[in-house]
Short mmCIF file of C-alpha atoms and ligand atoms in Angstrom, two decimals:
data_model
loop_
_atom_site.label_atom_id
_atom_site.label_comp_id
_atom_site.label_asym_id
_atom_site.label_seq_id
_atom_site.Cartn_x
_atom_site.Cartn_y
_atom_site.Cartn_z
CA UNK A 1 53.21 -4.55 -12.48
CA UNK A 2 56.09 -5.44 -14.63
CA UNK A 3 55.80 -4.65 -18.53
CA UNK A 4 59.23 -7.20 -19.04
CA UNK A 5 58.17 -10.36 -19.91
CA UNK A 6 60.53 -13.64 -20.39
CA UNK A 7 59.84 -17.12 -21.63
CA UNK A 8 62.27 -20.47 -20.52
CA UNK A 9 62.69 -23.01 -22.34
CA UNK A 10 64.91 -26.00 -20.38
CA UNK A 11 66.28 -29.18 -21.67
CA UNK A 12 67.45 -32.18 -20.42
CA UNK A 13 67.39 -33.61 -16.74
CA UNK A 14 65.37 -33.24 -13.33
CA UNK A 15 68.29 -30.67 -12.22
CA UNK A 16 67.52 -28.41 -14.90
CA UNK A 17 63.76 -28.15 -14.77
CA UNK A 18 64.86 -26.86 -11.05
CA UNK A 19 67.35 -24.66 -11.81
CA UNK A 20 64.91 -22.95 -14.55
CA UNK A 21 62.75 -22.55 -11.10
CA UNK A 22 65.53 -20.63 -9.53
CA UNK A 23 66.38 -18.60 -12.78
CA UNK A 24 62.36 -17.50 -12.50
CA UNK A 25 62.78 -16.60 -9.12
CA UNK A 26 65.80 -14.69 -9.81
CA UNK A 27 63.63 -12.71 -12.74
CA UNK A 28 61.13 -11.85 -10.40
CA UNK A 29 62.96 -10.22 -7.93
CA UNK A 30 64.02 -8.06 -10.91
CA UNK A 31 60.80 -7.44 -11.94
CA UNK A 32 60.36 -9.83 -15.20
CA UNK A 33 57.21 -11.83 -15.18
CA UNK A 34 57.31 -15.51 -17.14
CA UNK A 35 55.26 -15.89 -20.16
CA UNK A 36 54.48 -19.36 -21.54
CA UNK A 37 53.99 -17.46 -24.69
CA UNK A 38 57.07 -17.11 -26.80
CA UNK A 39 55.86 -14.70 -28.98
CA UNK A 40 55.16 -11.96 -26.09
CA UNK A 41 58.33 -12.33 -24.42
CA UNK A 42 61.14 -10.01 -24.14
CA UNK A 43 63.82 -12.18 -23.42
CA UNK A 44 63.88 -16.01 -24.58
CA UNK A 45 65.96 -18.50 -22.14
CA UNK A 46 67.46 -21.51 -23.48
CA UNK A 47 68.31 -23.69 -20.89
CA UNK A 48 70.55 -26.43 -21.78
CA UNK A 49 72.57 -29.78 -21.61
CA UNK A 50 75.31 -31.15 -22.58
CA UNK A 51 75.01 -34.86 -21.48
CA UNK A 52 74.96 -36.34 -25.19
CA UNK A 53 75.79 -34.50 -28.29
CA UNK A 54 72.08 -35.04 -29.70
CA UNK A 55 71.47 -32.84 -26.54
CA UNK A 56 73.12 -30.09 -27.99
CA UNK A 57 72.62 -30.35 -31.64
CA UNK A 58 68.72 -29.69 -30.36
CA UNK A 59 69.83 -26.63 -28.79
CA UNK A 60 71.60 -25.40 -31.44
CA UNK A 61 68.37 -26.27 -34.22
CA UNK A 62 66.20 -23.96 -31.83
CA UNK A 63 68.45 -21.06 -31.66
CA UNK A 64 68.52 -21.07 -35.11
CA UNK A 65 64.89 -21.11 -35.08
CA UNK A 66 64.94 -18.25 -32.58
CA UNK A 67 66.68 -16.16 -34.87
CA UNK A 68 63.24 -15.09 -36.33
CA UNK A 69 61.84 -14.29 -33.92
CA UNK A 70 64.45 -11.20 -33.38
CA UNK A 71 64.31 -10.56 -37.01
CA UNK A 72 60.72 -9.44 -35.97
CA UNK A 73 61.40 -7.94 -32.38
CA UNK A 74 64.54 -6.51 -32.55
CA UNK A 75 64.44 -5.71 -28.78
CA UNK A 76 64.49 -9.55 -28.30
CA UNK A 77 67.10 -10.98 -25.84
CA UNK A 78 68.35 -14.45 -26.45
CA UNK A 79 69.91 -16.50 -23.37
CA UNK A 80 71.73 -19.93 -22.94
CA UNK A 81 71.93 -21.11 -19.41
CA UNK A 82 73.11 -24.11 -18.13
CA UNK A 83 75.39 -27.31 -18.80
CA UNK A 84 76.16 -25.91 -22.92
CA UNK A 85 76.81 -22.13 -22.08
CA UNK A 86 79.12 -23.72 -19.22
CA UNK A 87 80.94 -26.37 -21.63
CA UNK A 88 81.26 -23.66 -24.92
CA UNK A 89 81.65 -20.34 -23.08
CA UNK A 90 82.32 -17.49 -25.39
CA UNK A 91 82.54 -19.85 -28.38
CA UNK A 92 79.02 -19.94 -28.56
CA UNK A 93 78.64 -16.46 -28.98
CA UNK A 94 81.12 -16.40 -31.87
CA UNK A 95 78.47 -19.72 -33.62
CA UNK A 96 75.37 -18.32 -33.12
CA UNK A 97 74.98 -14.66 -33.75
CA UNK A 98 71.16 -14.28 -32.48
CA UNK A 99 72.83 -15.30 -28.41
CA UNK A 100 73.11 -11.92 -26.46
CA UNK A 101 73.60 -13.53 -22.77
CA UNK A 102 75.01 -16.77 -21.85
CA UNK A 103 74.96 -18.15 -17.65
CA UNK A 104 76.46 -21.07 -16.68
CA UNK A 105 74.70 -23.17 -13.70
CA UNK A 106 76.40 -21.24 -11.15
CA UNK A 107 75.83 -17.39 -11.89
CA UNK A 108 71.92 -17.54 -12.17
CA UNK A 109 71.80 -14.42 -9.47
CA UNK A 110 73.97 -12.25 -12.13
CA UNK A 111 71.16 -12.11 -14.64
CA UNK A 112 69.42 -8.96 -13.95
CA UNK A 113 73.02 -7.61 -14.34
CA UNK A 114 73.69 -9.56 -17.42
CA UNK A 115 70.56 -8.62 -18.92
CA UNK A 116 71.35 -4.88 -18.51
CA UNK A 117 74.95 -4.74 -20.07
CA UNK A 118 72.91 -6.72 -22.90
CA UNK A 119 70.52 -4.09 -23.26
CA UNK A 120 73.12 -1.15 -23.68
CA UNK A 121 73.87 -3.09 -26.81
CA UNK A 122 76.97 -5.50 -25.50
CA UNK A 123 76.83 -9.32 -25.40
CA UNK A 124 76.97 -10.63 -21.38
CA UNK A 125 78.67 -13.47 -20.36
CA UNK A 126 78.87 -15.79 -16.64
CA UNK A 127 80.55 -18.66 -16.33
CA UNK A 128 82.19 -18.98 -13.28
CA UNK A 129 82.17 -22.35 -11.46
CA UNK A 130 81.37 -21.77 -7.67
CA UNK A 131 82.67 -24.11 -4.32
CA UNK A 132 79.88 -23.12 -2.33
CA UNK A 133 76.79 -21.56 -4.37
CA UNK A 134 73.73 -23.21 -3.46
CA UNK A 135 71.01 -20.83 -4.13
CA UNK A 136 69.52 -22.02 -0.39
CA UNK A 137 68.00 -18.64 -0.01
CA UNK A 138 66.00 -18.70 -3.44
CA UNK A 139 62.40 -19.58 -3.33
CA UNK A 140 61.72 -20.84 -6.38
CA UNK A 141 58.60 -19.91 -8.44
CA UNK A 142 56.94 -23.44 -9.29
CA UNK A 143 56.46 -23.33 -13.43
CA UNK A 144 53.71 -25.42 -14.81
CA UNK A 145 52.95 -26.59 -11.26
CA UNK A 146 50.36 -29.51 -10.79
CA UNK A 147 49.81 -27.87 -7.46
CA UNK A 148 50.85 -31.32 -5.83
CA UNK A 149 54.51 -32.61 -6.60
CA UNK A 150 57.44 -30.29 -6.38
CA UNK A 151 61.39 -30.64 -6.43
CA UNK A 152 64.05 -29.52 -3.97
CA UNK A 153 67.24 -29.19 -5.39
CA UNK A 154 69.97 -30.26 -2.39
CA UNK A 155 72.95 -30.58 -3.71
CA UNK A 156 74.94 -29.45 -6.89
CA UNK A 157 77.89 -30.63 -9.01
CA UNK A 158 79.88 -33.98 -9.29
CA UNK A 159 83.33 -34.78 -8.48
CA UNK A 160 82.50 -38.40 -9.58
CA UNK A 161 84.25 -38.26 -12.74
CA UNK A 162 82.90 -41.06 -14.67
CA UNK A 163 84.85 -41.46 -18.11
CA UNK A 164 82.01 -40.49 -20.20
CA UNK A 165 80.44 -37.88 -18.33
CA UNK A 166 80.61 -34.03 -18.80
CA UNK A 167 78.77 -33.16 -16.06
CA UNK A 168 81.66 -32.74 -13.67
CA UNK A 169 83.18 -29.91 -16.23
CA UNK A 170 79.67 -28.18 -16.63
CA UNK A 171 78.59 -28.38 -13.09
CA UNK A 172 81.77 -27.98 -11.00
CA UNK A 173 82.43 -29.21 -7.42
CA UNK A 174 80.31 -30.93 -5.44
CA UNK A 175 78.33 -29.21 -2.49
CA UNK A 176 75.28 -29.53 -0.48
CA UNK A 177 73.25 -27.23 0.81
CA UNK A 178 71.81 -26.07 4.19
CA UNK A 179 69.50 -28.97 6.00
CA UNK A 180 67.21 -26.45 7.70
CA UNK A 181 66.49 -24.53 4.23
CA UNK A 182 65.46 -27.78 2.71
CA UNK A 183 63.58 -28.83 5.29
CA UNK A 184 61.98 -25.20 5.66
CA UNK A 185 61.14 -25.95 1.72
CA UNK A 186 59.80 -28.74 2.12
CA UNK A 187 57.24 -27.83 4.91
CA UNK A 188 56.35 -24.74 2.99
CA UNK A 189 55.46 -26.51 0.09
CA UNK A 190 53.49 -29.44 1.90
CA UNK A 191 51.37 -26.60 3.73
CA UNK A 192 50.49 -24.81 0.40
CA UNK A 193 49.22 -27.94 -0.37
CA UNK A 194 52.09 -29.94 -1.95
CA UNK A 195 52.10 -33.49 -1.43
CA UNK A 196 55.03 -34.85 -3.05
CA UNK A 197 58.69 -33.49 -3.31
CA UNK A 198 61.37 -34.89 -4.77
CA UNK A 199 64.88 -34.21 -3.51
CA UNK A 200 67.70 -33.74 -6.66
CA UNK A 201 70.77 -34.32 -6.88
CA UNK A 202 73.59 -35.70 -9.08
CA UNK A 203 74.56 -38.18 -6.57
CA UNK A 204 72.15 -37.16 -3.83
CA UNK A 205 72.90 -40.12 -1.34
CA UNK A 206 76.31 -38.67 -0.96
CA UNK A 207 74.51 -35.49 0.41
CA UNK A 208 77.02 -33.81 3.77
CA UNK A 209 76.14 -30.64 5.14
CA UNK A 210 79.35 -29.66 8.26
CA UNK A 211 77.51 -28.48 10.90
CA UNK A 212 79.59 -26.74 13.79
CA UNK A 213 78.88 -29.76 15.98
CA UNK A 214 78.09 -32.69 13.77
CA UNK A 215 77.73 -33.67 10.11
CA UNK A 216 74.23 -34.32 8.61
CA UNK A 217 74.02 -37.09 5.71
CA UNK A 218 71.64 -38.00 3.54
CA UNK A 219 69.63 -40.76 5.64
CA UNK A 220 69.54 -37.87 8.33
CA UNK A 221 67.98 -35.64 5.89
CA UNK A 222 65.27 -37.88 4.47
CA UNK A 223 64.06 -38.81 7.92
CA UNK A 224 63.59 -35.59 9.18
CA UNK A 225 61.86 -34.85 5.99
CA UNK A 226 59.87 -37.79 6.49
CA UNK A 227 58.52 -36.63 9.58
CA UNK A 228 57.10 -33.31 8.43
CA UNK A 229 53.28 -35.02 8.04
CA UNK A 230 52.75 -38.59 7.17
CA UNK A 231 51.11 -37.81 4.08
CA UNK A 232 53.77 -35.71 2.22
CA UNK A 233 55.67 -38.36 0.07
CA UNK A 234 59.29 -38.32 -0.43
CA UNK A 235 61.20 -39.20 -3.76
CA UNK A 236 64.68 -38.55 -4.24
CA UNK A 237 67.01 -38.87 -7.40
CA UNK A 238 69.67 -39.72 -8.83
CA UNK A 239 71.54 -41.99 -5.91
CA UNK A 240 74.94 -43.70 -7.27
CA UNK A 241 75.28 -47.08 -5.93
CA UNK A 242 78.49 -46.44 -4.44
CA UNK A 243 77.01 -44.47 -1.95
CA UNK A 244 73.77 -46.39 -1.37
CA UNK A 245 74.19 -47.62 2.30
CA UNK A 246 72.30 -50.15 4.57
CA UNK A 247 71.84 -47.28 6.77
CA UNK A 248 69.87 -45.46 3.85
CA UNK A 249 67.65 -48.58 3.24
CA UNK A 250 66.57 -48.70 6.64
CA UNK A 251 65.58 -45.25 6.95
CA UNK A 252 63.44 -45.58 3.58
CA UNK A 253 61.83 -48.96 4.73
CA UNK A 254 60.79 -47.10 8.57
CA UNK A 255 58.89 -44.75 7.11
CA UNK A 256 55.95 -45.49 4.47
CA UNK A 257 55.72 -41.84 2.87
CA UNK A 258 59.33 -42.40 1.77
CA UNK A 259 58.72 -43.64 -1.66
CA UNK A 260 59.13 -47.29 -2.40
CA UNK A 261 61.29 -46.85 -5.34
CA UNK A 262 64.87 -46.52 -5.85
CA UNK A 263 66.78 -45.04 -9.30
CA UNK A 264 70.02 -46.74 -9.44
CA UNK A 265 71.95 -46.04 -12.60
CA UNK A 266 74.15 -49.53 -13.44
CA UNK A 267 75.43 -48.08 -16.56
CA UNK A 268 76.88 -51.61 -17.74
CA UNK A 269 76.74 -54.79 -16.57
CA UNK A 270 80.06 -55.84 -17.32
CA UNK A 271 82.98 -55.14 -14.27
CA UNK A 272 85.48 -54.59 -17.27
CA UNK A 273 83.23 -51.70 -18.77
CA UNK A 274 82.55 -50.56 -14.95
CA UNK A 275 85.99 -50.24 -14.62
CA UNK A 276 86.44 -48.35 -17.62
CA UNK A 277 83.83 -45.94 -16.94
CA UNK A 278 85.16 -45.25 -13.47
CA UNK A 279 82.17 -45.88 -11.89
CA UNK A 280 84.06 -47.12 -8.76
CA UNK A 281 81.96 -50.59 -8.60
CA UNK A 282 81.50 -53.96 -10.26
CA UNK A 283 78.72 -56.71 -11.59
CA UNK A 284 79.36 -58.49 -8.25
CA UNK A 285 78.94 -55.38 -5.65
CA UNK A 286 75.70 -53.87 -7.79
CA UNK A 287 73.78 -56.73 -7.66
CA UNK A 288 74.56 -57.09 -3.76
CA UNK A 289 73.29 -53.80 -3.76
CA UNK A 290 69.62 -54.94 -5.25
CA UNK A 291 69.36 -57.87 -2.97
CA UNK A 292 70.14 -55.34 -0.14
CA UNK A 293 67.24 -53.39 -1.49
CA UNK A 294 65.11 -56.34 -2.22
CA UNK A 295 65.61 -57.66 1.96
CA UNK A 296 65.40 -54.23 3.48
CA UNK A 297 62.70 -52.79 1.48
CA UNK A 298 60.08 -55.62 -0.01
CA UNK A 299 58.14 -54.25 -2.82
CA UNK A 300 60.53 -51.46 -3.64
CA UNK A 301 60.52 -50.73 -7.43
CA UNK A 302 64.24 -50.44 -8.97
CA UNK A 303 65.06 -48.56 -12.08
CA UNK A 304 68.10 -47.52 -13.88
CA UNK A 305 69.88 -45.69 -16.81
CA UNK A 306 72.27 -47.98 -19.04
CA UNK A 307 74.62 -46.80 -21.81
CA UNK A 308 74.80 -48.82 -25.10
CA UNK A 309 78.29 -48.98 -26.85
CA UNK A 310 81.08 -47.40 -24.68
CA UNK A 311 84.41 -47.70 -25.66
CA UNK A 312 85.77 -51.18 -25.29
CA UNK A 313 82.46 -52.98 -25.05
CA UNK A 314 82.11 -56.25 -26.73
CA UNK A 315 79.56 -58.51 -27.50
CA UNK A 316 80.02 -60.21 -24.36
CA UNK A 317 79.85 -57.02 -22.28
CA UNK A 318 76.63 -56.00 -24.01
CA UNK A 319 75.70 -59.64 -23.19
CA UNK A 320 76.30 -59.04 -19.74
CA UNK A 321 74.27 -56.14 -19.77
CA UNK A 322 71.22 -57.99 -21.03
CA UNK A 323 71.95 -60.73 -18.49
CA UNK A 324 72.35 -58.22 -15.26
CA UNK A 325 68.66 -56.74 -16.67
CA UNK A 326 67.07 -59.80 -16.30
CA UNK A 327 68.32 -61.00 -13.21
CA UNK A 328 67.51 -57.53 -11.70
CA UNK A 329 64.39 -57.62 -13.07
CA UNK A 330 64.36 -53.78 -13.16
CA UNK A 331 60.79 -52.28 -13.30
CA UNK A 332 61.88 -49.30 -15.70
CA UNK A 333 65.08 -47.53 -17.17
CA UNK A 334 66.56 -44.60 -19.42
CA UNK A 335 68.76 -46.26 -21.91
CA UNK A 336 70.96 -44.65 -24.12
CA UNK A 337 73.77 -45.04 -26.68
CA UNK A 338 77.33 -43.88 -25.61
CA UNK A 339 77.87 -40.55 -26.74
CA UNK A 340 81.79 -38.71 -26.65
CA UNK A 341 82.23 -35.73 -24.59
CA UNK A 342 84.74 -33.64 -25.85
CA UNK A 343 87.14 -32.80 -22.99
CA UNK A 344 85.82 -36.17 -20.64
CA UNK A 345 88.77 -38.70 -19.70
CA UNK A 346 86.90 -41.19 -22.24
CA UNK A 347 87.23 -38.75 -25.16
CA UNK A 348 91.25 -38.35 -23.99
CA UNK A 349 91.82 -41.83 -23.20
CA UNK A 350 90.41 -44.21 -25.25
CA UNK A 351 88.94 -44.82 -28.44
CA UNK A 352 84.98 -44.14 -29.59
CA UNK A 353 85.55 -47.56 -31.26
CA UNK A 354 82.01 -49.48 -31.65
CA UNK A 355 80.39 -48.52 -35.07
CA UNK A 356 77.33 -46.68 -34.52
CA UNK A 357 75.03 -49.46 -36.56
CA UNK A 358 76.40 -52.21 -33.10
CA UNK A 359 75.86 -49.51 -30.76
CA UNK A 360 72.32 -48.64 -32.75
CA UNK A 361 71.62 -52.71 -32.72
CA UNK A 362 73.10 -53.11 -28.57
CA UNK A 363 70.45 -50.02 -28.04
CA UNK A 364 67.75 -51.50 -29.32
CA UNK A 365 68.08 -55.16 -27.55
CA UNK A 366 68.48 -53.48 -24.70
CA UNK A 367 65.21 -51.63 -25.19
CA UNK A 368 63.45 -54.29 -26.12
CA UNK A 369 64.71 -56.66 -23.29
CA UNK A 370 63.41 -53.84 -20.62
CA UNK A 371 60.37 -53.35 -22.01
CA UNK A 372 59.13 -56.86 -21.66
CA UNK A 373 60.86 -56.67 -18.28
CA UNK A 374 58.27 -53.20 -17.42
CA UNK A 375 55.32 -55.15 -18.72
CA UNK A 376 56.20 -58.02 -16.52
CA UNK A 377 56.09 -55.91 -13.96
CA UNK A 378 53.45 -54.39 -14.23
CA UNK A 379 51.62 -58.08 -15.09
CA UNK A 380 52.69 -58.84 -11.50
CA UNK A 381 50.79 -55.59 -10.28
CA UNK A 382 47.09 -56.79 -11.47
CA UNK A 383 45.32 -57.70 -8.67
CA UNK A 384 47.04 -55.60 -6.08
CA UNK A 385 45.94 -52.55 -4.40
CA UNK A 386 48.04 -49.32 -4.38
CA UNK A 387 47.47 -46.03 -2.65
CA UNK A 388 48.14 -43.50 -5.66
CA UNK A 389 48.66 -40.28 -5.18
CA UNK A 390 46.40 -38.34 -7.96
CA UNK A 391 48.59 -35.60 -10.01
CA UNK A 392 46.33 -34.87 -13.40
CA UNK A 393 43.51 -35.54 -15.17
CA UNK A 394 44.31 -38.52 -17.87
CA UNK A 395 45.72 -37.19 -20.87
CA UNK A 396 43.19 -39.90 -23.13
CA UNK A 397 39.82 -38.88 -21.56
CA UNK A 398 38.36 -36.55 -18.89
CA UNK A 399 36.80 -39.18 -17.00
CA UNK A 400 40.20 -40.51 -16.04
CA UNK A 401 42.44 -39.42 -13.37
CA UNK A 402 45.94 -40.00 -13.60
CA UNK A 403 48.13 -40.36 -10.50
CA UNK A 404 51.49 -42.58 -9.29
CA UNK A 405 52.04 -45.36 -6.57
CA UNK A 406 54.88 -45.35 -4.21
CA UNK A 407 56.46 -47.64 -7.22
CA UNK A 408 56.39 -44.37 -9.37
CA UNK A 409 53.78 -46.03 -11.53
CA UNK A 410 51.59 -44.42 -13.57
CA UNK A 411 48.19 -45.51 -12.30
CA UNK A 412 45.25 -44.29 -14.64
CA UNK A 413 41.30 -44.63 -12.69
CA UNK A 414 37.98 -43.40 -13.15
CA UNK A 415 37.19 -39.51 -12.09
CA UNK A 416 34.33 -40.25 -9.58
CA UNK A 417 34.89 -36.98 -7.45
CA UNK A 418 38.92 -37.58 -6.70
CA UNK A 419 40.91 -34.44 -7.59
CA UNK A 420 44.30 -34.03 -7.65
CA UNK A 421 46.25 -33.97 -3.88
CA UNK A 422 43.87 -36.89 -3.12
CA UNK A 423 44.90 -40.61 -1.60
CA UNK A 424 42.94 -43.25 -3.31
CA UNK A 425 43.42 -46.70 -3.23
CA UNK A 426 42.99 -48.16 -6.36
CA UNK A 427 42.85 -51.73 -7.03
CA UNK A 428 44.67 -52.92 -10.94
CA UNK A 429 42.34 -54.60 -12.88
CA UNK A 430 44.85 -54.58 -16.24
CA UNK A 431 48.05 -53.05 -17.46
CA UNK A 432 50.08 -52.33 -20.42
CA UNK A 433 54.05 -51.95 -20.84
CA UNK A 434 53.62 -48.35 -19.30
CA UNK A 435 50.47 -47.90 -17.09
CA UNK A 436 48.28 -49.35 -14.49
CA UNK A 437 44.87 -49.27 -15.07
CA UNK A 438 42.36 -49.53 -12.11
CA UNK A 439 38.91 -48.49 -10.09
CA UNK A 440 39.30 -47.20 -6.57
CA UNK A 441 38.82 -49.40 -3.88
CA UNK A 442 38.29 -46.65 -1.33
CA UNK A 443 39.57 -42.83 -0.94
CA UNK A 444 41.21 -42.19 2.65
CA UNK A 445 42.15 -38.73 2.13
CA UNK A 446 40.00 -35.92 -0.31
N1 SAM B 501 74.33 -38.42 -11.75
C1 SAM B 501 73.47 -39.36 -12.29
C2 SAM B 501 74.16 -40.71 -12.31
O1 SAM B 501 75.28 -40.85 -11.94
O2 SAM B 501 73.52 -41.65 -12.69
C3 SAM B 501 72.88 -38.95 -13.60
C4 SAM B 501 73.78 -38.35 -14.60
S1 SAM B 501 73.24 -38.05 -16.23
C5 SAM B 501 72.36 -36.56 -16.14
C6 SAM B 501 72.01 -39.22 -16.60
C7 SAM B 501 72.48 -40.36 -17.41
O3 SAM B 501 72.97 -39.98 -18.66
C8 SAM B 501 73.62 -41.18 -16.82
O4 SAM B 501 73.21 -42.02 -15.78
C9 SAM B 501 74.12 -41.94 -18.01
O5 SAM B 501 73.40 -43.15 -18.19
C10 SAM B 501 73.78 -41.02 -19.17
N2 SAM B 501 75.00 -40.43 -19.76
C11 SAM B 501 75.87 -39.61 -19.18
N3 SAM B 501 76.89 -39.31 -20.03
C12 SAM B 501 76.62 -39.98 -21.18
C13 SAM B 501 77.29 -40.09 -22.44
N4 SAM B 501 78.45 -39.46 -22.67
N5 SAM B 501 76.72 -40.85 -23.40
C14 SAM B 501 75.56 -41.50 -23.18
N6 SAM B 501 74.89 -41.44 -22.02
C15 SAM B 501 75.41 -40.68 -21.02
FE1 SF4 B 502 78.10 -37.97 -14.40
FE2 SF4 B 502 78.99 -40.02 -12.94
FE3 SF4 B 502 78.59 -37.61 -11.80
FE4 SF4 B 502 76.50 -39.09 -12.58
S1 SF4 B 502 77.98 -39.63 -10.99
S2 SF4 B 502 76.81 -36.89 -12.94
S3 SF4 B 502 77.26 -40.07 -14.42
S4 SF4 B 502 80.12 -38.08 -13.36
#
């Protein structure tokens, strides 16, 4: 067995807690076993993002704090990985001293080679941008596993090129990867007892493997995953509405393990903002876009990601915001204020010009306003009957399971003898902003 012991540590989004999957893989195959104790490790991995400069300036607090840590094992190998090592190449390695190695998203299979020109003594750098790395061939080893709910990554990089967005610059071009290794995943992981994967992608509805005979899309992809065993659920993330087809709602609403619940980022409600932020859409086509989800797909939960305060935005934008929220009704969101990217079109283009104390205020109606939204909607849940899918025991008390509904609700029940993997319908007898709370009504599946 291997004496070499590492430790990851990953940041921000879906996508990375995937990647840091592949980047263990990787490490095995050259012999480095992961530790979930810092202190024993011999190399520490940050891995990173770069979608907001809080993001960053997190990063940068816990390399700082790492810098101990090598005080006291001088042996110690410090890594960034990801979106940061990608957007500050070698200028991170002239700001923080303690950084021996950094990777960018792309060049995860050159760390066992990294990691030895670190150990003669020299600092290692990656951070070439690829047109065609997937890591298809990667199994990756599932860290702090519930045993039951697993992500595929299928596609990587954006050529989207929304003003405000970095992720373009720190992810590169956009590709997808192989249908049959994804599929091949996926039925690996549902017969080891998986019952849940979620496929990732930056914009995964505009998923497009070339075959040598005919293209495969996204709707092609979830079906066929669909189809692997009636009781492996589907989830999928982040789709941009753009690319959010008829087609693709009527492939979802066929099949009942694809999960009734949609993320759909708006990002403003305003069309002038829209157009701003190049998201290639307005207030008029988005919300066609929710009814088209509302008549193909009845019960489907919708949820979204708005930003607070981009350039330009006025009180009546903001307003417009608030007002596309309520008609939408959306059951959850991630809500955030506008944040320059150095090097984005935004950052080149136009001015960061709402004070932080109206973006601060915008944020905070906006929060507000979708969190008597979630309660509502979860109001509207008492009384039904969902079949959740149990992933934990409750955090608040041992005699509580905690699992989600096709929704992607939290659903909290008594223990009885479920156990995670298990169907149970569970009726709601109460809720608050952020859970379901219920008894089963019967368990179909143990
Ligand atoms: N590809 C996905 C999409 O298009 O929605 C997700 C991208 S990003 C990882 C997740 C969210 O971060 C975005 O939907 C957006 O709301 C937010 N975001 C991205 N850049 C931002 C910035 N510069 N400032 C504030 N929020 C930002
Ligand atoms: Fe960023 Fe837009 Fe691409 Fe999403 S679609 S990753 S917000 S550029």
């Amino acid at each position: 067995m291997s004496e070499k012991k590492f430790y990851i540590e990953t940041y921000g989004c879906q996508m990375n807690f995937s990647d840091s999957e592949i980047i263990a893989s990787v490490m095995k195959e050259a012999d480095f076993d992961s530790t979930t104790d810092v202190k024993e490790a011999d190399g520490i991995f940050v891995n990173t993002c770069s979608i907001r400069e809080h993001a960053e300036q997190r990063v940068r607090k816990r390399l700082s704090e790492l810098k101990s840590f090598k005080k006291k094992k001088p042996h110690l190998l410090i890594g960034v990985l990801g979106c940061m090592a990608e957007r500050l190449k070698d200028q991170l390695l002239i700001d923080e001293k303690s950084v021996d190695i950094i990777v960018g998203p792309d060049a995860y299979r050159d760390l066992p080679k990294l990691i030895n020109t670190a150990n003669e003594g020299q600092k290692a750098i990656n951070v070439i941008l690829s047109a065609d790395e997937t890591y298809a061939d990667i199994n990756p080893v599932r860290l702090g596993s519930n045993g039951v709910s697993a992500f595929i990554s299928i596609m990587r990089g954006c050529e989207n090129f929304c003003a405000y967005c970095v992720v373009p610059y720190t992810r590169g071009k956009e590709r997808s990867r192989n249908p049959g290794t994804i599929l091949n995943e996926a039925r690996e992981l549902f017969e080891s007892g998986f019952r849940e994967i979620t496929f990732l992608g930056q914009n995964v509805n505009s998923y497009k493997w070339e075959g040598e005979n005919k293209d495969f899309d996204f709707p092609y992809l979830l079906e066929k995953a669909a189809l692997i065993n009636p009781l492996l659920r589907i989830r999928f993330a982040t789709s941009h509405p753009k690319d959010l087809s008829d087609e693709l709602l009527k492939i979802i609403a066929a099949h009942p393990n694809i999960c009734r619940s949609v993320h759909l980022p708006v990002q403003s409600g305003s069309s002038k903002i829209l157009k701003l932020m190049n998201r290639k859409y307005t207030r008029e086509w988005y919300m066609e876009r929710i009814e088209a989800i509302r008549k193909y797909i009845p019960g489907c939960a919708i949820s979204t990601d708005i930003i607070c305060g981009f350039s330009g935005e006025t009180d009546d934008d903001h307003h417009d915001t608030l007002s596309l929220m309520e008609w939408a009704k959306f059951d959850y969101a991630y809500m955030f204020k506008y944040s320059e990217r150095p090097g984005t079109a935004a950052a080149g283009k136009y001015k960061d010009d709402v004070p932080e104390e109206v973006k601060s205020r915008r944020l905070q109606e906006v929060i507000e306003l979708q969190q008597k939204l979630s309660h509502k909607s979860n109001k509207r849940d008492v009384g039904k009957t969902f079949e959740v899918l149990v992933e934990n025991e409750s955090r608040k008390s041992k005699d509580f399971l905690s699992g989600r509904n096709s929704q992607n609700k939290v659903v909290i029940f008594p223990r009885k003898n479920f156990k995670a993997g298990d169907y149970v319908n569970v009726n709601v007898l109460r809720c608050t902003a952020a859970t379901l709370i219920g008894d089963d009504a019967e368990s179909f599946y143990m």
